[in-house]
Each structure stands twice: as structure tokens, then as C-alpha cells.
């Protein structure tokens, strides 16, 4: 089979049957590009997402809290690696992807441009941000590209632990002293709407969703996932005795879900253009980490060269 029409037919039939597309299979060029865009943005989000939490490792309130947070932040680094590797199977090079991140050309999730001001923010990030990430990633386990799907299966398992870690912190604070409960409420107030933005713009303003759904890259739309997230999270906030900072939040019996306010989309576009509260700081920290890690990459290359020489000489 080598004429393009046959190849396209074979690709479409794979999607139809919910089979995976694998790296060596023929795929339309725009499908490949779409995946590189989404997977690399996702990978960048994971490694930039280490920064706001890493900020609290040295200040965690107990040894246990520190160990758990350390493990979580390391997991995020691992997620970045699986995802960069998945993007590499599509022909993108790691250097090229990282260069786009470091020069500010590539996007990463808007949420990581907000500051983590108190320990309660670490609770809110785990509970809300990881909660939203899971809501989005569960559907990506069924994405049509095999390596991305397999990476997501492992990532989702780890993200569930992360969400529990955050919710546990919120429980301690919410059922603690008045001052602790206030800290938890303050964190919820600041993280609620930025978390809602993580799902992306409303479907009517989402240029990539239509094609992503056709290609089964995304299995649910931005608005569908946002709705699911709200419906699930309200009950968790009620258990904590915290108030979601949205006066329009109201159960709608007809749709069997909550009505809620739209996030401030102007703020969202401003953040993804590079003008959020921490964009500059995040890119500087990431560039510094990359420069500081140059010796590790050089050592790994030297080791690989040596090994190759030994194999050739044998
Ligand atoms: N932030 O047409 P759509 C995590 C961009 S992982 C920044 O709707 P699409 C784990 C979008 O790229 C969090 N940019 O786009 C963790 C597009 O721009 P482009 C990341 C955003 O791709 C937890 C434009 O707006 N998760 O949190 C955002 O169909 C704790 C138009 O948007 C993923 O990446 C945003 N929030 O839908 C780590 C999951 N939303 O490229 C550490 C995989 C939209 O045309 C600590 N990605 N944009 O220039 C996806 O599912 C999708 O890419 C969406 C966006 C849903 C994010």
C-alpha cells in the first residue's frame, strides 16, 4: 500500500476502530505536527510545574511533608521525560523542543505562572491543579497516538497520588486552627479561576479542538472537561468547609451539573502571551537549570561515545 489515498484510508480506519497510531505508521503531516505541539507543551508544563512547588521543598512544615513533596516534584520531572520521549518518536529533537521553551517561543500551562505564596498553596496546587490535570489526562489515556497514550497511563497513576497529597494538606489546614482554615480559603480564592483556565479557552474560541477531536487526540472538549471538574470539586470543597469563590455557582437540575462563572479570559490570554505574574521568573529559573546541567549532558554524551567505541572495537 503506497499511494496516499490508500495510506489515508488505512489511517482513518485505524482511528475508526480505536486502534493506536504507532511511530512507524504513516500519518498525515498535520496530525504529526499537532501532536508535537500538544505533547511538547504538555512536557514543558510538567517541568515548569516543578518550579512553584520546588519553591516549598526547603520550607515544608515537617519531614514527612517534605518527603512527600519531594517525591511529587520528582514525579513531575519524570512525566516531562516520558512526554519529551513521546514527542521524539514523531521526529522532533529534544534540543529543538527545549530551545523553543527556553527562548519563550513554546507555550506551557498558564497555571504555572502564578506564585505559591503560602504552604496552603501547595495544598491547593495538589488538590486543584493536579485534580484538573487528571481530569484532562484520563481522556488522554485513550488518545490515538500509542506512545502518548502509554505515557498518560503511567502519569495518571502518579497524578492521583499528587491530588491526594494536596487534598491531605487542605484537610489538615481546613480542620486545623482558624488561622490555618483562613490560609486554606485564601489559597482556594487565588487558585480557583486560574485552575479553570487550565482546560483552555471555551470551545467556541478553541482553534485546535475540532481537529483534535476528529483525530481522537483529544477525546473530550475544553468545556466538557471544565464542567466535569467543577461538578467533582464542589463536593470536595464542601467537605473541607471551604467556599468556592464564585457567586454564580449553582446546581442546575436540568443539566445535572453546576452553573458557574466564566474565568477572566483576558487574563488568560495575557498570561499565555508571557505577561503573567511569574512568566519571567519561570523562564529564568528554567534557563539557569538547563545551563547548570550542561556538565551532566556532556558526561552522558562522553559515556555514550565511549560505549559506542567499545562496541565497534569488539
Ligand atoms: N495554558 O485550541 P486550544 C499538569 C493554548 S500538566 C497555556 O483549546 P488545545 C501536571 C493552546 O496551546 C498541565 N496555553 O488548544 C502538573 C493553543 O495555543 P497554540 C498541562 C493554553 O491544545 C501538575 C491556544 O491556547 N496539561 O498540570 C492553555 O486543543 C502540578 C488555543 O487553545 C496538558 O498539557 C493553557 N491552560 O487545548 C505538573 C494536557 N489552554 O498551541 C506540575 C495536554 C490552551 O495553538 C504540578 N494538553 N492554551 O499556539 C491538552 O489537553 C490541550 O493542549 C489543552 C489545550 C486542553 C491544554
mmCIF file of C-alpha atoms and ligand atoms in Angstrom:
data_model
loop_
_atom_site.group_PDB
_atom_site.id
_atom_site.type_symbol
_atom_site.label_atom_id
_atom_site.label_comp_id
_atom_site.label_asym_id
_atom_site.label_seq_id
_atom_site.Cartn_x
_atom_site.Cartn_y
_atom_site.Cartn_z
ATOM 1 C CA UNK A 1 0.000 0.000 0.000
ATOM 2 C CA UNK A 2 1.786 3.161 -1.053
ATOM 3 C CA UNK A 3 -0.498 5.598 -2.734
ATOM 4 C CA UNK A 4 -1.539 8.463 -0.482
ATOM 5 C CA UNK A 5 -5.262 7.754 -0.780
ATOM 6 C CA UNK A 6 -4.715 4.190 0.467
ATOM 7 C CA UNK A 7 -2.464 5.369 3.269
ATOM 8 C CA UNK A 8 -5.068 7.918 4.349
ATOM 9 C CA UNK A 9 -7.767 5.282 4.224
ATOM 10 C CA UNK A 10 -5.714 2.992 6.410
ATOM 11 C CA UNK A 11 -5.055 5.825 8.894
ATOM 12 C CA UNK A 12 -8.765 6.756 9.054
ATOM 13 C CA UNK A 13 -9.759 3.166 9.558
ATOM 14 C CA UNK A 14 -7.334 2.869 12.496
ATOM 15 C CA UNK A 15 -8.981 5.878 14.126
ATOM 16 C CA UNK A 16 -12.412 4.447 13.409
ATOM 17 C CA UNK A 17 -11.530 1.170 15.112
ATOM 18 C CA UNK A 18 -9.923 2.994 18.063
ATOM 19 C CA UNK A 19 -6.589 1.360 17.189
ATOM 20 C CA UNK A 20 -3.423 3.207 18.086
ATOM 21 C CA UNK A 21 -1.310 5.025 15.533
ATOM 22 C CA UNK A 22 2.310 3.990 16.154
ATOM 23 C CA UNK A 23 5.552 5.855 15.331
ATOM 24 C CA UNK A 24 6.354 3.837 12.189
ATOM 25 C CA UNK A 25 2.825 4.065 10.784
ATOM 26 C CA UNK A 26 2.018 6.525 8.036
ATOM 27 C CA UNK A 27 0.244 9.611 9.393
ATOM 28 C CA UNK A 28 -0.859 12.943 7.893
ATOM 29 C CA UNK A 29 1.781 15.633 8.339
ATOM 30 C CA UNK A 30 -0.654 17.896 10.208
ATOM 31 C CA UNK A 31 -1.526 15.100 12.641
ATOM 32 C CA UNK A 32 2.188 14.722 13.404
ATOM 33 C CA UNK A 33 2.616 18.480 13.867
ATOM 34 C CA UNK A 34 -0.499 18.755 16.025
ATOM 35 C CA UNK A 35 0.819 16.009 18.302
ATOM 36 C CA UNK A 36 4.289 17.533 18.575
ATOM 37 C CA UNK A 37 2.651 20.850 19.553
ATOM 38 C CA UNK A 38 0.402 19.349 22.212
ATOM 39 C CA UNK A 39 2.821 16.764 23.636
ATOM 40 C CA UNK A 40 5.714 19.226 23.856
ATOM 41 C CA UNK A 41 3.541 21.899 25.522
ATOM 42 C CA UNK A 42 2.471 19.202 27.946
ATOM 43 C CA UNK A 43 6.102 18.175 28.616
ATOM 44 C CA UNK A 44 7.098 21.818 29.167
ATOM 45 C CA UNK A 45 4.211 22.212 31.631
ATOM 46 C CA UNK A 46 5.463 19.267 33.652
ATOM 47 C CA UNK A 47 8.986 20.592 34.056
ATOM 48 C CA UNK A 48 7.970 24.229 34.566
ATOM 49 C CA UNK A 49 5.345 22.915 37.014
ATOM 50 C CA UNK A 50 8.195 21.667 39.219
ATOM 51 C CA UNK A 51 9.196 25.264 39.978
ATOM 52 C CA UNK A 52 6.263 26.664 42.005
ATOM 53 C CA UNK A 53 6.257 23.520 44.168
ATOM 54 C CA UNK A 54 10.035 23.185 44.373
ATOM 55 C CA UNK A 55 9.871 26.618 45.972
ATOM 56 C CA UNK A 56 8.421 24.969 49.118
ATOM 57 C CA UNK A 57 10.610 21.856 49.487
ATOM 58 C CA UNK A 58 13.027 23.567 51.858
ATOM 59 C CA UNK A 59 10.142 25.092 53.847
ATOM 60 C CA UNK A 60 7.776 22.118 54.185
ATOM 61 C CA UNK A 61 6.346 22.055 57.731
ATOM 62 C CA UNK A 62 7.500 18.502 58.607
ATOM 63 C CA UNK A 63 9.931 15.850 57.446
ATOM 64 C CA UNK A 64 7.004 13.744 56.169
ATOM 65 C CA UNK A 65 5.537 16.674 54.214
ATOM 66 C CA UNK A 66 8.967 17.351 52.732
ATOM 67 C CA UNK A 67 9.478 13.739 51.619
ATOM 68 C CA UNK A 68 6.049 13.577 50.003
ATOM 69 C CA UNK A 69 6.511 16.903 48.204
ATOM 70 C CA UNK A 70 9.994 15.920 47.050
ATOM 71 C CA UNK A 71 8.629 12.671 45.592
ATOM 72 C CA UNK A 72 5.844 14.568 43.825
ATOM 73 C CA UNK A 73 8.185 17.116 42.266
ATOM 74 C CA UNK A 74 10.484 14.316 41.093
ATOM 75 C CA UNK A 75 7.486 12.583 39.520
ATOM 76 C CA UNK A 76 6.733 15.750 37.513
ATOM 77 C CA UNK A 77 10.305 15.675 36.166
ATOM 78 C CA UNK A 78 9.730 12.050 35.132
ATOM 79 C CA UNK A 79 6.470 12.980 33.383
ATOM 80 C CA UNK A 80 8.362 15.592 31.399
ATOM 81 C CA UNK A 81 10.843 12.932 30.304
ATOM 82 C CA UNK A 82 8.204 10.424 29.154
ATOM 83 C CA UNK A 83 6.479 13.172 27.204
ATOM 84 C CA UNK A 84 9.625 14.525 25.544
ATOM 85 C CA UNK A 85 10.421 10.954 24.546
ATOM 86 C CA UNK A 86 6.928 10.524 23.093
ATOM 87 C CA UNK A 87 7.428 13.750 21.087
ATOM 88 C CA UNK A 88 10.810 12.460 19.863
ATOM 89 C CA UNK A 89 9.092 9.411 18.341
ATOM 90 C CA UNK A 90 7.399 11.912 15.999
ATOM 91 C CA UNK A 91 10.723 13.226 14.732
ATOM 92 C CA UNK A 92 11.126 16.278 16.993
ATOM 93 C CA UNK A 93 14.502 16.582 18.664
ATOM 94 C CA UNK A 94 14.825 17.214 22.389
ATOM 95 C CA UNK A 95 17.206 20.132 21.765
ATOM 96 C CA UNK A 96 14.787 21.803 19.395
ATOM 97 C CA UNK A 97 11.882 21.416 21.856
ATOM 98 C CA UNK A 98 13.854 22.692 24.829
ATOM 99 C CA UNK A 99 15.202 25.571 22.802
ATOM 100 C CA UNK A 100 11.639 26.649 21.980
ATOM 101 C CA UNK A 101 10.814 26.572 25.699
ATOM 102 C CA UNK A 102 13.921 28.430 26.809
ATOM 103 C CA UNK A 103 13.543 31.199 24.260
ATOM 104 C CA UNK A 104 9.891 31.747 25.182
ATOM 105 C CA UNK A 105 8.556 30.537 21.799
ATOM 106 C CA UNK A 106 6.760 27.496 23.194
ATOM 107 C CA UNK A 107 3.710 27.543 25.405
ATOM 108 C CA UNK A 108 3.305 25.739 28.713
ATOM 109 C CA UNK A 109 0.306 25.665 31.030
ATOM 110 C CA UNK A 110 -0.821 29.131 32.135
ATOM 111 C CA UNK A 111 -1.294 27.888 35.712
ATOM 112 C CA UNK A 112 2.424 27.710 36.460
ATOM 113 C CA UNK A 113 2.804 31.452 36.058
ATOM 114 C CA UNK A 114 1.072 32.083 39.380
ATOM 115 C CA UNK A 115 3.059 32.286 42.634
ATOM 116 C CA UNK A 116 2.895 29.815 45.549
ATOM 117 C CA UNK A 117 2.762 32.280 48.444
ATOM 118 C CA UNK A 118 1.988 30.025 51.426
ATOM 119 C CA UNK A 119 2.098 26.334 52.366
ATOM 120 C CA UNK A 120 -1.664 26.236 51.701
ATOM 121 C CA UNK A 121 -0.864 26.959 48.047
ATOM 122 C CA UNK A 122 0.951 23.613 47.891
ATOM 123 C CA UNK A 123 -2.286 22.024 49.113
ATOM 124 C CA UNK A 124 -4.346 23.967 46.574
ATOM 125 C CA UNK A 125 -1.971 23.113 43.713
ATOM 126 C CA UNK A 126 -2.141 19.385 44.502
ATOM 127 C CA UNK A 127 -5.895 19.386 45.041
ATOM 128 C CA UNK A 128 -6.989 21.715 42.225
ATOM 129 C CA UNK A 129 -4.158 21.812 39.672
ATOM 130 C CA UNK A 130 -3.393 18.099 39.796
ATOM 131 C CA UNK A 131 -7.149 17.469 40.018
ATOM 132 C CA UNK A 132 -7.665 19.426 36.780
ATOM 133 C CA UNK A 133 -4.622 17.791 35.186
ATOM 134 C CA UNK A 134 -6.062 14.319 35.927
ATOM 135 C CA UNK A 135 -9.478 15.290 34.579
ATOM 136 C CA UNK A 136 -7.794 16.223 31.303
ATOM 137 C CA UNK A 137 -5.318 13.335 31.265
ATOM 138 C CA UNK A 138 -7.730 10.496 31.936
ATOM 139 C CA UNK A 139 -9.207 11.111 28.481
ATOM 140 C CA UNK A 140 -5.689 11.303 27.020
ATOM 141 C CA UNK A 141 -5.082 7.677 28.069
ATOM 142 C CA UNK A 142 -7.379 6.904 25.125
ATOM 143 C CA UNK A 143 -5.670 9.315 22.737
ATOM 144 C CA UNK A 144 -4.991 7.893 19.277
ATOM 145 C CA UNK A 145 -1.177 8.090 19.329
ATOM 146 C CA UNK A 146 0.222 4.980 21.056
ATOM 147 C CA UNK A 147 3.326 6.414 22.803
ATOM 148 C CA UNK A 148 1.326 9.389 24.169
ATOM 149 C CA UNK A 149 -1.433 7.116 25.440
ATOM 150 C CA UNK A 150 1.018 4.779 27.185
ATOM 151 C CA UNK A 151 2.832 7.706 28.814
ATOM 152 C CA UNK A 152 -0.513 9.035 30.063
ATOM 153 C CA UNK A 153 -1.473 5.731 31.712
ATOM 154 C CA UNK A 154 1.559 5.873 33.959
ATOM 155 C CA UNK A 155 1.298 9.628 34.504
ATOM 156 C CA UNK A 156 -2.345 9.368 35.605
ATOM 157 C CA UNK A 157 -1.454 6.826 38.302
ATOM 158 C CA UNK A 158 1.113 9.230 39.710
ATOM 159 C CA UNK A 159 -1.140 12.282 39.380
ATOM 160 C CA UNK A 160 -3.759 10.555 41.557
ATOM 161 C CA UNK A 161 -1.201 10.360 44.354
ATOM 162 C CA UNK A 162 -0.404 14.037 43.788
ATOM 163 C CA UNK A 163 -4.035 15.021 44.083
ATOM 164 C CA UNK A 164 -4.319 13.098 47.364
ATOM 165 C CA UNK A 165 -1.177 14.817 48.633
ATOM 166 C CA UNK A 166 -2.742 18.220 48.011
ATOM 167 C CA UNK A 167 -6.125 17.290 49.434
ATOM 168 C CA UNK A 168 -4.475 15.929 52.572
ATOM 169 C CA UNK A 169 -2.773 19.300 53.146
ATOM 170 C CA UNK A 170 -6.115 21.048 52.609
ATOM 171 C CA UNK A 171 -7.731 18.696 55.165
ATOM 172 C CA UNK A 172 -5.065 19.430 57.779
ATOM 173 C CA UNK A 173 -5.464 23.174 57.314
ATOM 174 C CA UNK A 174 -9.252 23.244 56.990
ATOM 175 C CA UNK A 175 -9.768 21.175 60.133
ATOM 176 C CA UNK A 176 -6.956 22.960 61.985
ATOM 177 C CA UNK A 177 -6.932 26.346 63.708
ATOM 178 C CA UNK A 178 -8.943 29.345 62.486
ATOM 179 C CA UNK A 179 -5.749 30.854 61.034
ATOM 180 C CA UNK A 180 -4.987 27.633 59.137
ATOM 181 C CA UNK A 181 -8.517 27.488 57.737
ATOM 182 C CA UNK A 182 -8.156 31.089 56.588
ATOM 183 C CA UNK A 183 -4.930 30.180 54.789
ATOM 184 C CA UNK A 184 -6.720 27.299 53.036
ATOM 185 C CA UNK A 185 -9.609 29.581 51.988
ATOM 186 C CA UNK A 186 -7.187 32.239 50.765
ATOM 187 C CA UNK A 187 -5.353 29.677 48.616
ATOM 188 C CA UNK A 188 -8.644 28.411 47.166
ATOM 189 C CA UNK A 189 -9.669 32.008 46.405
ATOM 190 C CA UNK A 190 -6.475 32.632 44.438
ATOM 191 C CA UNK A 191 -6.196 29.277 42.614
ATOM 192 C CA UNK A 192 -9.821 28.622 41.632
ATOM 193 C CA UNK A 193 -10.118 30.686 38.450
ATOM 194 C CA UNK A 194 -6.554 30.111 37.197
ATOM 195 C CA UNK A 195 -7.274 26.351 37.554
ATOM 196 C CA UNK A 196 -10.456 26.718 35.495
ATOM 197 C CA UNK A 197 -8.326 28.291 32.753
ATOM 198 C CA UNK A 198 -6.107 25.196 32.558
ATOM 199 C CA UNK A 199 -8.714 23.470 30.368
ATOM 200 C CA UNK A 200 -8.156 26.060 27.656
ATOM 201 C CA UNK A 201 -10.481 28.631 26.089
ATOM 202 C CA UNK A 202 -14.216 27.982 25.652
ATOM 203 C CA UNK A 203 -14.950 25.523 22.827
ATOM 204 C CA UNK A 204 -16.249 28.324 20.586
ATOM 205 C CA UNK A 205 -12.825 30.041 20.814
ATOM 206 C CA UNK A 206 -10.634 26.916 20.704
ATOM 207 C CA UNK A 207 -8.985 26.703 17.267
ATOM 208 C CA UNK A 208 -7.414 23.275 17.801
ATOM 209 C CA UNK A 209 -10.243 21.316 19.438
ATOM 210 C CA UNK A 210 -12.303 20.441 16.331
ATOM 211 C CA UNK A 211 -9.458 18.715 14.515
ATOM 212 C CA UNK A 212 -8.095 17.195 17.735
ATOM 213 C CA UNK A 213 -11.443 15.508 18.380
ATOM 214 C CA UNK A 214 -11.680 14.274 14.757
ATOM 215 C CA UNK A 215 -8.221 12.745 15.044
ATOM 216 C CA UNK A 216 -9.081 11.361 18.506
ATOM 217 C CA UNK A 217 -6.113 13.176 20.004
ATOM 218 C CA UNK A 218 -8.489 14.873 22.455
ATOM 219 C CA UNK A 219 -11.478 12.747 23.442
ATOM 220 C CA UNK A 220 -13.425 15.480 25.248
ATOM 221 C CA UNK A 221 -13.630 19.211 24.715
ATOM 222 C CA UNK A 222 -12.303 22.004 26.949
ATOM 223 C CA UNK A 223 -15.810 22.958 28.150
ATOM 224 C CA UNK A 224 -16.847 19.356 28.822
ATOM 225 C CA UNK A 225 -13.796 18.776 30.993
ATOM 226 C CA UNK A 226 -14.183 22.114 32.819
ATOM 227 C CA UNK A 227 -17.787 21.198 33.666
ATOM 228 C CA UNK A 228 -16.742 17.759 34.963
ATOM 229 C CA UNK A 229 -14.023 19.336 37.082
ATOM 230 C CA UNK A 230 -16.424 21.815 38.705
ATOM 231 C CA UNK A 231 -19.021 19.123 39.379
ATOM 232 C CA UNK A 232 -16.481 16.917 41.082
ATOM 233 C CA UNK A 233 -14.680 19.621 43.053
ATOM 234 C CA UNK A 234 -17.680 21.371 44.649
ATOM 235 C CA UNK A 235 -18.379 18.398 46.904
ATOM 236 C CA UNK A 236 -14.724 18.206 47.947
ATOM 237 C CA UNK A 237 -14.773 21.911 48.920
ATOM 238 C CA UNK A 238 -17.985 21.369 50.890
ATOM 239 C CA UNK A 239 -16.352 18.526 52.840
ATOM 240 C CA UNK A 240 -13.499 20.884 53.741
ATOM 241 C CA UNK A 241 -15.980 23.600 54.800
ATOM 242 C CA UNK A 242 -14.432 25.981 52.242
ATOM 243 C CA UNK A 243 -16.293 28.283 49.864
ATOM 244 C CA UNK A 244 -15.604 28.266 46.133
ATOM 245 C CA UNK A 245 -15.130 31.943 45.240
ATOM 246 C CA UNK A 246 -17.885 32.130 42.631
ATOM 247 C CA UNK A 247 -21.225 33.786 43.441
ATOM 248 C CA UNK A 248 -22.794 32.242 40.335
ATOM 249 C CA UNK A 249 -22.008 28.660 41.326
ATOM 250 C CA UNK A 250 -25.383 26.948 41.485
ATOM 251 C CA UNK A 251 -26.683 23.414 40.913
ATOM 252 C CA UNK A 252 -28.653 23.168 37.685
ATOM 253 C CA UNK A 253 -31.047 20.231 37.914
ATOM 254 C CA UNK A 254 -31.883 20.329 34.208
ATOM 255 C CA UNK A 255 -28.279 19.791 33.104
ATOM 256 C CA UNK A 256 -27.402 17.746 36.223
ATOM 257 C CA UNK A 257 -24.343 19.888 36.768
ATOM 258 C CA UNK A 258 -23.315 23.236 38.230
ATOM 259 C CA UNK A 259 -23.654 26.596 36.548
ATOM 260 C CA UNK A 260 -20.564 28.723 37.142
ATOM 261 C CA UNK A 261 -18.873 31.969 36.091
ATOM 262 C CA UNK A 262 -16.510 32.137 33.142
ATOM 263 C CA UNK A 263 -12.907 32.795 34.118
ATOM 264 C CA UNK A 264 -11.426 36.127 33.026
ATOM 265 C CA UNK A 265 -10.297 35.160 29.520
ATOM 266 C CA UNK A 266 -8.469 38.437 29.038
ATOM 267 C CA UNK A 267 -6.232 37.499 31.969
ATOM 268 C CA UNK A 268 -5.705 34.030 30.440
ATOM 269 C CA UNK A 269 -4.551 35.403 27.062
ATOM 270 C CA UNK A 270 -2.341 37.886 28.825
ATOM 271 C CA UNK A 271 -0.662 35.109 30.842
ATOM 272 C CA UNK A 272 -0.071 32.868 27.804
ATOM 273 C CA UNK A 273 1.432 35.821 25.928
ATOM 274 C CA UNK A 274 4.122 35.965 28.619
ATOM 275 C CA UNK A 275 2.712 38.661 30.900
ATOM 276 C CA UNK A 276 1.541 36.635 33.912
ATOM 277 C CA UNK A 277 2.833 37.274 37.435
ATOM 278 C CA UNK A 278 5.724 34.763 37.185
ATOM 279 C CA UNK A 279 6.414 34.115 33.469
ATOM 280 C CA UNK A 280 9.755 35.895 33.531
ATOM 281 C CA UNK A 281 10.895 34.236 36.762
ATOM 282 C CA UNK A 282 9.907 30.768 35.478
ATOM 283 C CA UNK A 283 11.848 31.118 32.229
ATOM 284 C CA UNK A 284 14.889 32.480 34.028
ATOM 285 C CA UNK A 285 14.851 29.582 36.524
ATOM 286 C CA UNK A 286 14.422 27.053 33.707
ATOM 287 C CA UNK A 287 17.276 28.555 31.649
ATOM 288 C CA UNK A 288 19.539 28.559 34.687
ATOM 289 C CA UNK A 289 18.721 24.902 35.479
ATOM 290 C CA UNK A 290 19.497 23.973 31.872
ATOM 291 C CA UNK A 291 22.818 25.820 31.909
ATOM 292 C CA UNK A 292 23.755 24.330 35.298
ATOM 293 C CA UNK A 293 23.000 20.849 33.943
ATOM 294 C CA UNK A 294 25.314 21.180 30.906
ATOM 295 C CA UNK A 295 28.005 19.030 32.567
ATOM 296 C CA UNK A 296 25.539 16.163 33.052
ATOM 297 C CA UNK A 297 24.628 16.168 29.356
ATOM 298 C CA UNK A 298 28.324 16.322 28.402
ATOM 299 C CA UNK A 299 29.154 13.411 30.731
ATOM 300 C CA UNK A 300 26.265 11.337 29.330
ATOM 301 C CA UNK A 301 27.439 12.033 25.756
ATOM 302 C CA UNK A 302 31.052 11.121 26.611
ATOM 303 C CA UNK A 303 29.837 7.866 28.178
ATOM 304 C CA UNK A 304 27.691 7.039 25.141
ATOM 305 C CA UNK A 305 30.615 7.757 22.760
ATOM 306 C CA UNK A 306 32.915 5.517 24.784
ATOM 307 C CA UNK A 307 30.371 2.720 24.810
ATOM 308 C CA UNK A 308 29.930 3.018 21.029
ATOM 309 C CA UNK A 309 33.713 2.862 20.522
ATOM 310 C CA UNK A 310 33.897 -0.270 22.683
ATOM 311 C CA UNK A 311 31.093 -1.939 20.750
ATOM 312 C CA UNK A 312 32.729 -1.089 17.385
ATOM 313 C CA UNK A 313 36.119 -2.338 18.612
ATOM 314 C CA UNK A 314 34.724 -5.669 19.864
HETATM 315 N N1 LIG B 1 -2.100 27.308 29.161
HETATM 316 O O1 LIG B 1 -7.280 25.420 20.739
HETATM 317 P P1 LIG B 1 -6.956 25.263 22.183
HETATM 318 C C1 LIG B 1 -0.009 19.441 34.866
HETATM 319 C C2 LIG B 1 -3.298 27.467 24.227
HETATM 320 S S1 LIG B 1 0.056 19.265 33.206
HETATM 321 C C3 LIG B 1 -1.355 27.732 28.129
HETATM 322 O O2 LIG B 1 -8.089 24.896 23.084
HETATM 323 P P2 LIG B 1 -5.704 22.687 22.615
HETATM 324 C C4 LIG B 1 0.723 18.465 35.725
HETATM 325 C C5 LIG B 1 -3.180 26.286 23.281
HETATM 326 O O3 LIG B 1 -1.933 25.665 23.411
HETATM 327 C C6 LIG B 1 -0.856 20.658 32.576
HETATM 328 N N2 LIG B 1 -1.796 27.689 26.849
HETATM 329 O O4 LIG B 1 -5.727 24.258 22.344
HETATM 330 C C7 LIG B 1 1.298 19.131 36.879
HETATM 331 C C8 LIG B 1 -3.406 26.957 21.945
HETATM 332 O O5 LIG B 1 -2.213 27.617 21.545
HETATM 333 P P3 LIG B 1 -1.367 27.156 20.193
HETATM 334 C C9 LIG B 1 -0.770 20.686 31.130
HETATM 335 C C10 LIG B 1 -3.023 27.183 26.647
HETATM 336 O O6 LIG B 1 -4.297 22.248 22.519
HETATM 337 C C11 LIG B 1 0.520 19.433 37.978
HETATM 338 C C12 LIG B 1 -4.392 28.059 22.274
HETATM 339 O O7 LIG B 1 -4.285 28.301 23.670
HETATM 340 N N3 LIG B 1 -1.630 19.685 30.562
HETATM 341 O O8 LIG B 1 -0.633 20.330 35.276
HETATM 342 C C13 LIG B 1 -3.844 26.706 27.675
HETATM 343 O O9 LIG B 1 -6.710 21.975 21.777
HETATM 344 C C14 LIG B 1 1.099 20.068 39.088
HETATM 345 C C15 LIG B 1 -5.818 27.686 21.911
HETATM 346 O O10 LIG B 1 -6.293 26.604 22.740
HETATM 347 C C16 LIG B 1 -1.583 19.416 29.242
HETATM 348 O O11 LIG B 1 -0.809 19.986 28.518
HETATM 349 C C17 LIG B 1 -3.328 26.783 28.980
HETATM 350 N N4 LIG B 1 -4.034 26.388 30.051
HETATM 351 O O12 LIG B 1 -6.227 22.539 24.119
HETATM 352 C C18 LIG B 1 2.649 19.442 36.876
HETATM 353 C C19 LIG B 1 -2.520 18.336 28.766
HETATM 354 N N5 LIG B 1 -5.015 26.275 27.157
HETATM 355 O O13 LIG B 1 -0.684 25.880 20.535
HETATM 356 C C20 LIG B 1 3.217 20.049 37.999
HETATM 357 C C21 LIG B 1 -2.438 18.123 27.283
HETATM 358 C C22 LIG B 1 -4.936 26.482 25.822
HETATM 359 O O14 LIG B 1 -2.389 26.959 19.100
HETATM 360 C C23 LIG B 1 2.437 20.366 39.103
HETATM 361 N N6 LIG B 1 -2.927 19.263 26.537
HETATM 362 N N7 LIG B 1 -3.740 27.039 25.532
HETATM 363 O O15 LIG B 1 -0.416 28.284 19.972
HETATM 364 C C24 LIG B 1 -4.233 19.455 26.219
HETATM 365 O O16 LIG B 1 -5.108 18.655 26.548
HETATM 366 C C25 LIG B 1 -4.561 20.654 25.392
HETATM 367 O O17 LIG B 1 -3.387 21.087 24.755
HETATM 368 C C26 LIG B 1 -5.201 21.838 26.194
HETATM 369 C C27 LIG B 1 -5.470 22.995 25.208
HETATM 370 C C28 LIG B 1 -6.527 21.390 26.787
HETATM 371 C C29 LIG B 1 -4.269 22.336 27.292
#
